[in-house]
Amino acid sequence: NVTSRVVAFKRREREVIFDGQYIEFVKEAFQFRRKYMLKSLQKYDELVRQWMKTADVAETVRAEELSPEVFQNMYRYVKENQRGN
């Protein structure tokens, strides 16, 4: 007797940002190991704090605790709300 199963995977469509500015943003977030992400992203301090409030993310979060999707959402928010844009 053989038991078999078929597993079907469905690809999720999602917009992915991989421009140079996004890569630099992520690098900055991981700049200081074992530190809160706000320390690394000081030049975006107020925007990141605003995003954290709206996204219900603790200010004590570390970069390694966030998923790629969350990073993209934060980057979009910062980019859209920067002065001069």
GROMACS .gro file of N, CA, C and O in nm:
model
  340
    1ASN      N    1   0.084  -0.119   0.000
    1ASN     CA    2   0.000   0.000   0.000
    1ASN      C    3   0.088   0.125   0.000
    1ASN      O    4   0.181   0.136   0.080
    2VAL      N    5   0.053   0.217  -0.086
    2VAL     CA    6   0.128   0.343  -0.098
    2VAL      C    7   0.031   0.458  -0.074
    2VAL      O    8  -0.075   0.464  -0.134
    3THR      N    9   0.071   0.546   0.013
    3THR     CA   10  -0.008   0.667   0.037
    3THR      C   11   0.065   0.783  -0.028
    3THR      O   12   0.185   0.801  -0.007
    4SER      N   13  -0.005   0.859  -0.106
    4SER     CA   14   0.059   0.973  -0.172
    4SER      C   15  -0.030   1.096  -0.160
    4SER      O   16  -0.150   1.086  -0.136
    5ARG      N   17   0.034   1.208  -0.177
    5ARG     CA   18  -0.037   1.336  -0.170
    5ARG      C   19   0.017   1.429  -0.277
    5ARG      O   20   0.133   1.419  -0.316
    6VAL      N   21  -0.066   1.520  -0.317
    6VAL     CA   22  -0.025   1.622  -0.411
    6VAL      C   23  -0.034   1.756  -0.339
    6VAL      O   24  -0.135   1.787  -0.277
    7VAL      N   25   0.072   1.831  -0.348
    7VAL     CA   26   0.076   1.963  -0.288
    7VAL      C   27   0.084   2.066  -0.400
    7VAL      O   28   0.172   2.058  -0.485
    8ALA      N   29  -0.008   2.159  -0.398
    8ALA     CA   30  -0.010   2.263  -0.500
    8ALA      C   31   0.030   2.395  -0.436
    8ALA      O   32  -0.020   2.432  -0.330
    9PHE      N   33   0.121   2.465  -0.498
    9PHE     CA   34   0.165   2.595  -0.450
    9PHE      C   35   0.110   2.702  -0.543
    9PHE      O   36   0.113   2.686  -0.665
   10LYS      N   37   0.062   2.809  -0.483
   10LYS     CA   38   0.010   2.920  -0.560
   10LYS      C   39   0.099   3.041  -0.533
   10LYS      O   40   0.115   3.081  -0.418
   11ARG      N   41   0.156   3.094  -0.638
   11ARG     CA   42   0.245   3.208  -0.623
   11ARG      C   43   0.166   3.333  -0.589
   11ARG      O   44   0.068   3.366  -0.653
   12ARG      N   45   0.211   3.401  -0.484
   12ARG     CA   46   0.148   3.526  -0.445
   12ARG      C   47   0.210   3.640  -0.524
   12ARG      O   48   0.331   3.650  -0.534
   13GLU      N   49   0.126   3.723  -0.580
   13GLU     CA   50   0.175   3.840  -0.652
   13GLU      C   51   0.195   3.952  -0.552
   13GLU      O   52   0.107   3.982  -0.473
   14ARG      N   53   0.312   4.011  -0.554
   14ARG     CA   54   0.339   4.123  -0.466
   14ARG      C   55   0.441   4.213  -0.532
   14ARG      O   56   0.528   4.169  -0.607
   15GLU      N   57   0.429   4.338  -0.502
   15GLU     CA   58   0.522   4.437  -0.556
   15GLU      C   59   0.648   4.435  -0.471
   15GLU      O   60   0.644   4.444  -0.350
   16VAL      N   61   0.761   4.423  -0.536
   16VAL     CA   62   0.888   4.417  -0.466
   16VAL      C   63   0.973   4.536  -0.508
   16VAL      O   64   0.985   4.566  -0.627
   17ILE      N   65   1.030   4.602  -0.411
   17ILE     CA   66   1.116   4.717  -0.438
   17ILE      C   67   1.259   4.674  -0.414
   17ILE      O   68   1.294   4.632  -0.305
   18PHE      N   69   1.342   4.684  -0.516
   18PHE     CA   70   1.483   4.654  -0.498
   18PHE      C   71   1.569   4.760  -0.565
   18PHE      O   72   1.669   4.728  -0.627
   19ASP      N   73   1.531   4.886  -0.553
   19ASP     CA   74   1.616   4.990  -0.610
   19ASP      C   75   1.731   5.020  -0.513
   19ASP      O   76   1.734   4.972  -0.401
   20GLY      N   77   1.825   5.096  -0.558
   20GLY     CA   78   1.944   5.126  -0.478
   20GLY      C   79   1.913   5.194  -0.346
   20GLY      O   80   1.976   5.166  -0.244
   21GLN      N   81   1.816   5.284  -0.346
   21GLN     CA   82   1.779   5.355  -0.223
   21GLN      C   83   1.721   5.259  -0.120
   21GLN      O   84   1.748   5.272  -0.001
   22TYR      N   85   1.642   5.163  -0.165
   22TYR     CA   86   1.584   5.065  -0.072
   22TYR      C   87   1.694   4.979  -0.011
   22TYR      O   88   1.695   4.955   0.109
   23ILE      N   89   1.789   4.935  -0.092
   23ILE     CA   90   1.899   4.853  -0.042
   23ILE      C   91   1.979   4.931   0.062
   23ILE      O   92   2.014   4.877   0.168
   24GLU      N   93   2.007   5.058   0.037
   24GLU     CA   94   2.079   5.142   0.134
   24GLU      C   95   1.998   5.158   0.263
   24GLU      O   96   2.053   5.157   0.372
   25PHE      N   97   1.867   5.175   0.250
   25PHE     CA   98   1.779   5.188   0.367
   25PHE      C   99   1.788   5.064   0.455
   25PHE      O  100   1.803   5.073   0.577
   26VAL      N  101   1.783   4.947   0.394
   26VAL     CA  102   1.792   4.822   0.469
   26VAL      C  103   1.930   4.806   0.532
   26VAL      O  104   1.943   4.766   0.648
   27LYS      N  105   2.034   4.841   0.458
   27LYS     CA  106   2.170   4.834   0.514
   27LYS      C  107   2.183   4.923   0.637
   27LYS      O  108   2.244   4.884   0.736
   28GLU      N  109   2.126   5.043   0.629
   28GLU     CA  110   2.131   5.134   0.743
   28GLU      C  111   2.056   5.076   0.863
   28GLU      O  112   2.099   5.091   0.977
   29ALA      N  113   1.944   5.011   0.837
   29ALA     CA  114   1.865   4.953   0.945
   29ALA      C  115   1.943   4.845   1.020
   29ALA      O  116   1.927   4.826   1.140
   30PHE      N  117   2.030   4.773   0.948
   30PHE     CA  118   2.109   4.666   1.009
   30PHE      C  119   2.249   4.712   1.050
   30PHE      O  120   2.332   4.632   1.089
   31GLN      N  121   2.273   4.842   1.044
   31GLN     CA  122   2.406   4.897   1.068
   31GLN      C  123   2.460   4.865   1.208
   31GLN      O  124   2.575   4.827   1.223
   32PHE      N  125   2.380   4.882   1.311
   32PHE     CA  126   2.424   4.858   1.448
   32PHE      C  127   2.361   4.730   1.498
   32PHE      O  128   2.243   4.727   1.529
   33ARG      N  129   2.440   4.626   1.507
   33ARG     CA  130   2.387   4.497   1.552
   33ARG      C  131   2.343   4.507   1.698
   33ARG      O  132   2.404   4.575   1.779
   34ARG      N  133   2.238   4.435   1.730
   34ARG     CA  134   2.184   4.426   1.864
   34ARG      C  135   2.138   4.561   1.920
   34ARG      O  136   2.133   4.580   2.040
   35LYS      N  137   2.106   4.654   1.833
   35LYS     CA  138   2.054   4.784   1.876
   35LYS      C  139   1.913   4.800   1.820
   35LYS      O  140   1.874   4.736   1.724
   36TYR      N  141   1.838   4.890   1.882
   36TYR     CA  142   1.706   4.919   1.829
   36TYR      C  143   1.719   4.983   1.692
   36TYR      O  144   1.813   5.058   1.666
   37MET      N  145   1.625   4.954   1.607
   37MET     CA  146   1.630   5.001   1.469
   37MET      C  147   1.628   5.154   1.461
   37MET      O  148   1.689   5.213   1.371
   38LEU      N  149   1.563   5.220   1.555
   38LEU     CA  150   1.560   5.366   1.553
   38LEU      C  151   1.701   5.425   1.564
   38LEU      O  152   1.728   5.532   1.509
   39LYS      N  153   1.790   5.357   1.632
   39LYS     CA  154   1.929   5.403   1.644
   39LYS      C  155   1.995   5.405   1.505
   39LYS      O  156   2.066   5.499   1.470
   40SER      N  157   1.970   5.301   1.427
   40SER     CA  158   2.029   5.290   1.294
   40SER      C  159   1.968   5.387   1.194
   40SER      O  160   2.035   5.433   1.103
   41LEU      N  161   1.840   5.415   1.210
   41LEU     CA  162   1.768   5.500   1.113
   41LEU      C  163   1.743   5.640   1.169
   41LEU      O  164   1.638   5.699   1.148
   42GLN      N  165   1.843   5.693   1.239
   42GLN     CA  166   1.827   5.825   1.303
   42GLN      C  167   1.794   5.936   1.205
   42GLN      O  168   1.720   6.027   1.238
   43LYS      N  169   1.848   5.930   1.084
   43LYS     CA  170   1.820   6.040   0.990
   43LYS      C  171   1.675   6.040   0.942
   43LYS      O  172   1.628   6.138   0.889
   44TYR      N  173   1.604   5.929   0.964
   44TYR     CA  174   1.461   5.922   0.932
   44TYR      C  175   1.377   5.914   1.060
   44TYR      O  176   1.263   5.870   1.056
   45ASP      N  177   1.434   5.955   1.172
   45ASP     CA  178   1.377   5.931   1.304
   45ASP      C  179   1.227   5.958   1.313
   45ASP      O  180   1.150   5.870   1.349
   46GLU      N  181   1.186   6.080   1.282
   46GLU     CA  182   1.045   6.115   1.301
   46GLU      C  183   0.953   6.035   1.208
   46GLU      O  184   0.845   5.991   1.249
   47LEU      N  185   0.995   6.016   1.084
   47LEU     CA  186   0.912   5.939   0.990
   47LEU      C  187   0.900   5.793   1.033
   47LEU      O  188   0.793   5.733   1.024
   48VAL      N  189   1.010   5.735   1.079
   48VAL     CA  190   1.006   5.595   1.123
   48VAL      C  191   0.918   5.583   1.247
   48VAL      O  192   0.838   5.489   1.259
   49ARG      N  193   0.927   5.678   1.339
   49ARG     CA  194   0.841   5.676   1.458
   49ARG      C  195   0.693   5.685   1.419
   49ARG      O  196   0.610   5.614   1.474
   50GLN      N  197   0.662   5.773   1.323
   50GLN     CA  198   0.523   5.786   1.278
   50GLN      C  199   0.475   5.656   1.216
   50GLN      O  200   0.364   5.610   1.243
   51TRP      N  201   0.559   5.596   1.132
   51TRP     CA  202   0.522   5.469   1.068
   51TRP      C  203   0.500   5.361   1.173
   51TRP      O  204   0.405   5.284   1.164
   52MET      N  205   0.588   5.356   1.272
   52MET     CA  206   0.575   5.254   1.378
   52MET      C  207   0.443   5.267   1.452
   52MET      O  208   0.380   5.166   1.484
   53LYS      N  209   0.401   5.390   1.476
   53LYS     CA  210   0.271   5.410   1.543
   53LYS      C  211   0.157   5.361   1.456
   53LYS      O  212   0.067   5.293   1.503
   54THR      N  213   0.160   5.396   1.328
   54THR     CA  214   0.049   5.357   1.240
   54THR      C  215   0.050   5.207   1.212
   54THR      O  216  -0.055   5.147   1.193
   55ALA      N  217   0.170   5.145   1.210
   55ALA     CA  218   0.181   5.002   1.179
   55ALA      C  219   0.177   4.917   1.306
   55ALA      O  220   0.187   4.795   1.298
   56ASP      N  221   0.165   4.982   1.422
   56ASP     CA  222   0.160   4.912   1.551
   56ASP      C  223   0.286   4.826   1.572
   56ASP      O  224   0.279   4.709   1.607
   57VAL      N  225   0.401   4.889   1.547
   57VAL     CA  226   0.531   4.824   1.567
   57VAL      C  227   0.598   4.895   1.684
   57VAL      O  228   0.602   5.018   1.688
   58ALA      N  229   0.652   4.819   1.777
   58ALA     CA  230   0.716   4.877   1.895
   58ALA      C  231   0.842   4.953   1.856
   58ALA      O  232   0.915   4.911   1.766
   59GLU      N  233   0.868   5.063   1.925
   59GLU     CA  234   0.989   5.141   1.898
   59GLU      C  235   1.115   5.067   1.941
   59GLU      O  236   1.224   5.105   1.905
   60THR      N  237   1.100   4.962   2.016
   60THR     CA  238   1.214   4.883   2.063
   60THR      C  239   1.245   4.766   1.971
   60THR      O  240   1.324   4.678   2.006
   61VAL      N  241   1.188   4.765   1.853
   61VAL     CA  242   1.210   4.654   1.758
   61VAL      C  243   1.351   4.662   1.700
   61VAL      O  244   1.407   4.770   1.682
   62ARG      N  245   1.406   4.547   1.674
   62ARG     CA  246   1.535   4.537   1.608
   62ARG      C  247   1.511   4.500   1.461
   62ARG      O  248   1.412   4.436   1.429
   63ALA      N  249   1.602   4.538   1.375
   63ALA     CA  250   1.585   4.516   1.231
   63ALA      C  251   1.561   4.370   1.197
   63ALA      O  252   1.478   4.337   1.113
   64GLU      N  253   1.632   4.279   1.264
   64GLU     CA  254   1.620   4.137   1.232
   64GLU      C  255   1.484   4.078   1.270
   64GLU      O  256   1.452   3.967   1.230
   65GLU      N  257   1.405   4.153   1.344
   65GLU     CA  258   1.273   4.105   1.385
   65GLU      C  259   1.163   4.135   1.283
   65GLU      O  260   1.051   4.087   1.297
   66LEU      N  261   1.195   4.213   1.180
   66LEU     CA  262   1.095   4.253   1.082
   66LEU      C  263   1.107   4.171   0.953
   66LEU      O  264   1.216   4.139   0.909
   67SER      N  265   0.994   4.143   0.893
   67SER     CA  266   0.991   4.068   0.767
   67SER      C  267   1.025   4.162   0.650
   67SER      O  268   1.015   4.285   0.663
   68PRO      N  269   1.064   4.107   0.537
   68PRO     CA  270   1.092   4.191   0.419
   68PRO      C  271   0.971   4.277   0.379
   68PRO      O  272   0.987   4.392   0.338
   69GLU      N  273   0.852   4.222   0.392
   69GLU     CA  274   0.731   4.298   0.357
   69GLU      C  275   0.714   4.420   0.447
   69GLU      O  276   0.676   4.528   0.402
   70VAL      N  277   0.744   4.403   0.575
   70VAL     CA  278   0.733   4.515   0.670
   70VAL      C  279   0.837   4.621   0.636
   70VAL      O  280   0.807   4.741   0.640
   71PHE      N  281   0.959   4.579   0.601
   71PHE     CA  282   1.062   4.675   0.560
   71PHE      C  283   1.016   4.754   0.438
   71PHE      O  284   1.036   4.875   0.430
   72GLN      N  285   0.956   4.687   0.342
   72GLN     CA  286   0.910   4.756   0.222
   72GLN      C  287   0.801   4.857   0.256
   72GLN      O  288   0.800   4.968   0.203
   73ASN      N  289   0.710   4.819   0.344
   73ASN     CA  290   0.604   4.912   0.385
   73ASN      C  291   0.664   5.034   0.454
   73ASN      O  292   0.622   5.147   0.429
   74MET      N  293   0.762   5.012   0.541
   74MET     CA  294   0.825   5.123   0.611
   74MET      C  295   0.900   5.213   0.512
   74MET      O  296   0.888   5.335   0.518
   75TYR      N  297   0.972   5.152   0.420
   75TYR     CA  298   1.046   5.229   0.320
   75TYR      C  299   0.952   5.314   0.235
   75TYR      O  300   0.978   5.432   0.211
   76ARG      N  301   0.842   5.255   0.191
   76ARG     CA  302   0.743   5.330   0.111
   76ARG      C  303   0.692   5.451   0.190
   76ARG      O  304   0.682   5.561   0.136
   77TYR      N  305   0.659   5.429   0.318
   77TYR     CA  306   0.608   5.538   0.401
   77TYR      C  307   0.712   5.649   0.413
   77TYR      O  308   0.681   5.767   0.394
   78VAL      N  309   0.835   5.612   0.442
   78VAL     CA  310   0.941   5.712   0.459
   78VAL      C  311   0.964   5.787   0.328
   78VAL      O  312   0.972   5.910   0.326
   79LYS      N  313   0.970   5.713   0.218
   79LYS     CA  314   0.996   5.776   0.089
   79LYS      C  315   0.883   5.871   0.048
   79LYS      O  316   0.908   5.980  -0.002
   80GLU      N  317   0.759   5.831   0.072
   80GLU     CA  318   0.644   5.913   0.034
   80GLU      C  319   0.629   6.036   0.122
   80GLU      O  320   0.570   6.136   0.079
   81ASN      N  321   0.680   6.033   0.245
   81ASN     CA  322   0.658   6.141   0.340
   81ASN      C  323   0.782   6.226   0.368
   81ASN      O  324   0.777   6.316   0.452
   82GLN      N  325   0.892   6.199   0.298
   82GLN     CA  326   1.011   6.280   0.315
   82GLN      C  327   0.987   6.420   0.263
   82GLN      O  328   0.917   6.440   0.165
   83ARG      N  329   1.046   6.517   0.329
   83ARG     CA  330   1.036   6.656   0.282
   83ARG      C  331   1.108   6.667   0.148
   83ARG      O  332   1.211   6.606   0.127
   84GLY      N  333   1.053   6.743   0.060
   84GLY     CA  334   1.115   6.764  -0.070
   84GLY      C  335   1.063   6.668  -0.178
   84GLY      O  336   1.103   6.678  -0.291
   85ASN      N  337   0.976   6.572  -0.139
   85ASN     CA  338   0.919   6.479  -0.240
   85ASN      C  339   0.782   6.525  -0.279
   85ASN      O  340   0.710   6.585  -0.213
   0.00000   0.00000   0.00000
